[in-house]
Coordinates of C-alpha atoms in Angstrom, one line a residue:
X160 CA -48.9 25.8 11.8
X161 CA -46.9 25.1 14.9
X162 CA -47.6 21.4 14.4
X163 CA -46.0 21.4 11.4
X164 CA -42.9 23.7 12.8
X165 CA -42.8 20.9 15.1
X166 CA -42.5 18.0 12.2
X167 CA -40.1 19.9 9.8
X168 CA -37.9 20.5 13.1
X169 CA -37.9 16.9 13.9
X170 CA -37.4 15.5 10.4
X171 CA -34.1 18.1 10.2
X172 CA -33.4 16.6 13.5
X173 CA -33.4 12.9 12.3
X174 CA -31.3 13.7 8.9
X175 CA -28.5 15.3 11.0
X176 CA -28.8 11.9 13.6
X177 CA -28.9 9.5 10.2
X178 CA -25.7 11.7 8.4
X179 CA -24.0 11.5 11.5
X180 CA -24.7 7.9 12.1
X181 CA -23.3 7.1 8.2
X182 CA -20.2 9.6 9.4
X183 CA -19.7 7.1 12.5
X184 CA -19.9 3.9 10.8
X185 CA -18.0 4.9 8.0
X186 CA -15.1 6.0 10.1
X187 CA -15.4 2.8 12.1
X188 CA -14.6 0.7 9.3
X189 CA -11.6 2.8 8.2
X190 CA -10.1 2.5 11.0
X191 CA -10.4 -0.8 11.8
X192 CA -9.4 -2.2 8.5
X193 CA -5.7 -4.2 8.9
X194 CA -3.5 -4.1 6.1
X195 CA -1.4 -7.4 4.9
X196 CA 1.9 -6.9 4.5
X197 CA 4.8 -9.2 2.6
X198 CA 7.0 -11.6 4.5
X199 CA 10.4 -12.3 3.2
X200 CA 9.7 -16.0 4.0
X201 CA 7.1 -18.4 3.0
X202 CA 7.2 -21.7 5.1
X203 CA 7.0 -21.6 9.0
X204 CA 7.3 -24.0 11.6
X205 CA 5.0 -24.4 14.3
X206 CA 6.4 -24.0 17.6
X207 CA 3.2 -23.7 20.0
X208 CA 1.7 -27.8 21.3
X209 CA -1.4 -27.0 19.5
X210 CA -2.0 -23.7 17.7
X211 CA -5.6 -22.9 16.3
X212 CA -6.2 -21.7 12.7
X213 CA -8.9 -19.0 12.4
X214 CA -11.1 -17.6 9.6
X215 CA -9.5 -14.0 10.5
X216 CA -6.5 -12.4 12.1
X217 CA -7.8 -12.2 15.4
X218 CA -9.4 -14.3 18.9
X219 CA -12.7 -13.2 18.0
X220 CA -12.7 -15.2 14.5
X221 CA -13.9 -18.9 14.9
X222 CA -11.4 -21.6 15.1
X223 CA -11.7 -23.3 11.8
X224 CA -8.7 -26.3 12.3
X225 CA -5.6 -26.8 14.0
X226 CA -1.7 -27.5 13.5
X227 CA 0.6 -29.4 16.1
X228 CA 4.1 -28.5 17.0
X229 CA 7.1 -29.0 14.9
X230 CA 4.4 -29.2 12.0
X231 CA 5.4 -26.9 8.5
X232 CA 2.4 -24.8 7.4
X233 CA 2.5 -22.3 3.7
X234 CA 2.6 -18.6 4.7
X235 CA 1.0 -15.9 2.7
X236 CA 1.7 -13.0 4.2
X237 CA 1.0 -10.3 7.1
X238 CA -1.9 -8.7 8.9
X239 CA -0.8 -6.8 12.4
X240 CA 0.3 -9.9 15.1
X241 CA -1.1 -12.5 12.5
X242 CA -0.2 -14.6 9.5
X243 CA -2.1 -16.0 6.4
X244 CA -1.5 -18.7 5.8
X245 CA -2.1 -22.4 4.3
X246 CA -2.5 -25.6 6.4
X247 CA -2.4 -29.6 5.6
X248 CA -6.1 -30.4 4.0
X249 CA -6.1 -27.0 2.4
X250 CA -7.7 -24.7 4.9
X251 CA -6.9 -21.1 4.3
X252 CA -6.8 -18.9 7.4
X253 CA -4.7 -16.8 10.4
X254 CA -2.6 -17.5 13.1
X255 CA -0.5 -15.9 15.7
X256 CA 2.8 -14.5 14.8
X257 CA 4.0 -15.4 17.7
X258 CA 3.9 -19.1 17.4
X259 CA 5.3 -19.6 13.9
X260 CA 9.0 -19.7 13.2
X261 CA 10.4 -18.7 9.9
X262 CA 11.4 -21.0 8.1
X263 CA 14.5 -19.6 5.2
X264 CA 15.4 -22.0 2.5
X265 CA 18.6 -22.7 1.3
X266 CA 19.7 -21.9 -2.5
X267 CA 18.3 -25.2 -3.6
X268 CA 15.0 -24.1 -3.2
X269 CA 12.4 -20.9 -3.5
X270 CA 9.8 -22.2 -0.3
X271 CA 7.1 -21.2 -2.3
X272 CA 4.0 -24.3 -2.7
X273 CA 0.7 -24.6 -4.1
X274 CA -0.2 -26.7 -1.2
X275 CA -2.4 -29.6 -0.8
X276 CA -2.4 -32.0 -3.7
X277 CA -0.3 -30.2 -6.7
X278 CA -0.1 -30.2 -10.3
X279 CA 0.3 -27.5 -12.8
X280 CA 1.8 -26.7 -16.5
X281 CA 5.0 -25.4 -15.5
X282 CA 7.7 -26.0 -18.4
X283 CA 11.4 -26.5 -17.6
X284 CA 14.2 -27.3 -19.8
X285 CA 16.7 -28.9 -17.8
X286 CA 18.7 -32.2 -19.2
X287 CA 16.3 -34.7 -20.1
X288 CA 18.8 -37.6 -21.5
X289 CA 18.0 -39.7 -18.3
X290 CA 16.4 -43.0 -18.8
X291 CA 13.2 -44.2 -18.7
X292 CA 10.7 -47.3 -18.1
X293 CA 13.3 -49.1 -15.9
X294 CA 11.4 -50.5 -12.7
X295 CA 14.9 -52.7 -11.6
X296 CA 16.5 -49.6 -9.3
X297 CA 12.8 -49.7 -7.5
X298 CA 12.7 -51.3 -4.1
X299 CA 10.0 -53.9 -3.4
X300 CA 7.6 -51.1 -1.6
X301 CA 8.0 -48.6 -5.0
X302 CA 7.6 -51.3 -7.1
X303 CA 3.9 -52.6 -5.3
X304 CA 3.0 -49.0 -5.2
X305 CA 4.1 -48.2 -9.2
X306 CA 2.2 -51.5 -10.2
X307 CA -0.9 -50.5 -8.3
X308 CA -0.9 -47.1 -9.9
X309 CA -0.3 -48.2 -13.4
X310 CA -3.4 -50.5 -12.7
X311 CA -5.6 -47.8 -11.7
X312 CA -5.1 -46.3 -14.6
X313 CA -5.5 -49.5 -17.2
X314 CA -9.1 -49.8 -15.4
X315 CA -9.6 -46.3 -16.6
X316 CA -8.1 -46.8 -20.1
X317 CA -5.3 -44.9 -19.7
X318 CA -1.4 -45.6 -21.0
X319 CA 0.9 -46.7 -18.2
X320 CA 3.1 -44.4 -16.9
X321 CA 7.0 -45.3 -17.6
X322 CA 9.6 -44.8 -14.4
X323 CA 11.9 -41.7 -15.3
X324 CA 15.4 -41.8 -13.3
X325 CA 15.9 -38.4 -12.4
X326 CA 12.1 -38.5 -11.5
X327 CA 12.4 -41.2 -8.9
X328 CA 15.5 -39.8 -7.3
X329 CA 13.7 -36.5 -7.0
X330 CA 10.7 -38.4 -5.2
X331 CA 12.8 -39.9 -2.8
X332 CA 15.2 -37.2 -2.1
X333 CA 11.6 -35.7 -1.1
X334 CA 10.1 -38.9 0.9
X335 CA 13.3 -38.7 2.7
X336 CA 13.4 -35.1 3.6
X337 CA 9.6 -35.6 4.9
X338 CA 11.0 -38.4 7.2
X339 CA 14.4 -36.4 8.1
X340 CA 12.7 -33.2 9.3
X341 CA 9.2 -34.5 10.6
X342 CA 6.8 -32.5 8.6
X343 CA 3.9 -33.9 6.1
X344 CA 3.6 -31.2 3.3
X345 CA 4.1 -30.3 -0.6
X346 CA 6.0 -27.9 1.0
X347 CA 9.7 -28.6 1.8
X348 CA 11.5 -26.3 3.9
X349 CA 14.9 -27.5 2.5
X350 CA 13.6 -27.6 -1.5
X351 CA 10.5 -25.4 -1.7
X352 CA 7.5 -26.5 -4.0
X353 CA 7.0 -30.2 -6.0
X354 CA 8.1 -27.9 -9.2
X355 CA 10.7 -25.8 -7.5
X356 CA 12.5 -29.4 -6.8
X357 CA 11.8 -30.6 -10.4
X358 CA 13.6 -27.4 -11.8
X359 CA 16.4 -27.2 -9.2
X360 CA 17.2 -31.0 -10.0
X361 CA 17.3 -29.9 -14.1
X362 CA 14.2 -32.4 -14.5
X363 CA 12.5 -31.2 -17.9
X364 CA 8.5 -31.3 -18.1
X365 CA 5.6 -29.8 -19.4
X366 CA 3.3 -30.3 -16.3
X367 CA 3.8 -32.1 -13.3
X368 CA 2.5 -32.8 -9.9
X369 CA 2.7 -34.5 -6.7
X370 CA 0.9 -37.1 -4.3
X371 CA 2.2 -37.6 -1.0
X372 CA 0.7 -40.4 1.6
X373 CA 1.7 -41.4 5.2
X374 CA 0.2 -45.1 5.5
X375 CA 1.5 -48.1 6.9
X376 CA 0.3 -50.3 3.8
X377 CA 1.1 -50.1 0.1
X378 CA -2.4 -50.8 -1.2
X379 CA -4.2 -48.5 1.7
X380 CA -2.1 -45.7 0.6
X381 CA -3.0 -45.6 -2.8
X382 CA -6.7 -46.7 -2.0
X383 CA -6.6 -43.4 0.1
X384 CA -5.4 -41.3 -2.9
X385 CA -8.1 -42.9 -5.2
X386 CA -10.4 -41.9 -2.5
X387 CA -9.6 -38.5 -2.6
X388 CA -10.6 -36.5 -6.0
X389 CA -7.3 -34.3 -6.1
X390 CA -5.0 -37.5 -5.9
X391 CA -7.0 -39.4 -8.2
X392 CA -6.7 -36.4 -10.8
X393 CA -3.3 -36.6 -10.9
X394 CA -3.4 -40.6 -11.0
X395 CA -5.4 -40.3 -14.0
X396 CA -4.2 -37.5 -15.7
X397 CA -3.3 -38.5 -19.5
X398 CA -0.9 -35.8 -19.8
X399 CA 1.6 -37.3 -17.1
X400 CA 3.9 -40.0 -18.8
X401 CA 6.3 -40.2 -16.3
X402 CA 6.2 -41.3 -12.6
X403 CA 9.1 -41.5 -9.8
X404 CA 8.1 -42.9 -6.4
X405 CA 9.7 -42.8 -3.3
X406 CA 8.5 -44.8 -0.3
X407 CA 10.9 -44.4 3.0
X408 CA 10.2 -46.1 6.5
X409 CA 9.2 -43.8 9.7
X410 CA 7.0 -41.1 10.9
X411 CA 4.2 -41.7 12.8
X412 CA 2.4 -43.0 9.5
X413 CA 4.9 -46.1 9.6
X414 CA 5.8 -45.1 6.1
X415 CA 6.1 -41.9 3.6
X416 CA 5.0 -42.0 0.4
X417 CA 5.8 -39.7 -2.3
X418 CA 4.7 -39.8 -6.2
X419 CA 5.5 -37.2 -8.8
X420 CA 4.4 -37.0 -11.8
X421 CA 5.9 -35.4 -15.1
X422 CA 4.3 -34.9 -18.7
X423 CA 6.4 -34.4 -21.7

């Protein structure tokens, strides 16, 4: 009899330990759970020399990439000292607050991006009277670059696409701003998002996207894009029928490259 006292005392004893244990760990988690919070901004500026990119907002999370200084990043939102947010070759992660600037566009444009290579089925109804399929206004660079395209998709079967006007001044308004304020990104600080451009110019589509290149040669540039399966999507894509390019000289690339795409 008292060895069993002994056992029923001892098994009470470990389901009280156990409970309390649950108790513990259950209140550990609660209370170190971070909430995210909205920003009132959605592009930053990096101002540290070389600021790591994490897989959570804090120094114990493994470095996943990194950004360089002056460079524009996507920002999500919020989580204590540290921001989500969205980096050139799409990684998704956090970094210090403390280190990114806010960056607060001006009325001709939201700051919101998709990031990395975009393209969507956004609809717009802005003027679309502007002419089309004339390659004369391109320079000698747009020109290589539209032909090289356009051949691309003839080896795949596919129409060409036509030059739209108010396309190609919207592509290089945006090469140009890429060169003017240093930064390689969908995301403009100054215009917002491929589409937020596209609308804020009164370009009419049904879907659009963007590619966007920093090469020192025509033909590398788009051999790059066919190399990479988001670019080439968009190449390829039968619902795009209309195409602006702009190509502008600088950067540490040599040049900037910039194609959007329209469908109607």
């Amino acid at each position: 009899m008292k060895i069993i006292k002994i056992k029923k005392k001892s098994l009470l004893k470990a389901s009280i330990l156990f409970s309390f244990l649950i108790i513990l760990l259950i209140g550990s988690t609660s209370f170190g759970m971070q909430h995210y919070y909205k920003l009132d901004f959605s592009t930053g500026l990096v101002t540290a020399s070389k600021l790591n990119v994490r897989s959570g907002p804090g120094i114990n999370y493994k470095v996943i990439t990194t950004v360089n200084k002056n460079e524009y990043i996507r920002v999500f939102a919020g989580v204590g000292n540290w921001y989500i947010v969205q980096v050139e070759g799409d990684y998704v992660g956090a970094v210090s607050k403390d280190y990114i600037k806010p960056i607060y566009p001006t009325s001709s444009g939201t700051g919101s991006s998709s990031g990395g290579t975009t393209s969507g089925n956004n609809s717009s109804s802005g003027n679309s009277s502007a002419g089309t399929s004339n390659t004369a206004g391109l320079t000698a660079d747009e020109l290589e670059v539209f032909n090289l395209i356009n051949k691309q998709r003839e080896n795949n079967g596919l129409e060409p696409l036509k030059i739209n006007s108010e396309v190609q001044n919207v592509a290089r308004i945006k090469a140009k701003d890429m060169v003017d304020n240093n930064y390689f990104s969908h995301t403009s600080p100054i215009y917002g998002s491929p589409f937020n451009m596209l609308d804020n110019f009164k370009v009419s589509y049904k879907t659009a996207g963007e590619n966007i290149a920093g090469n020192s040669s025509n033909s590398a540039a788009v051999t790059a894009w066919m190399n990479s399966a988001g670019h080439k999507a968009n190449i390829l894509n039968s619902n795009f029928n209309y195409t602006g390019i702009g190509v502008v000289n600088g950067s540490k690339y040599g040049k900037i490259y910039v194609q959007m795409f329209i469908g109607r």
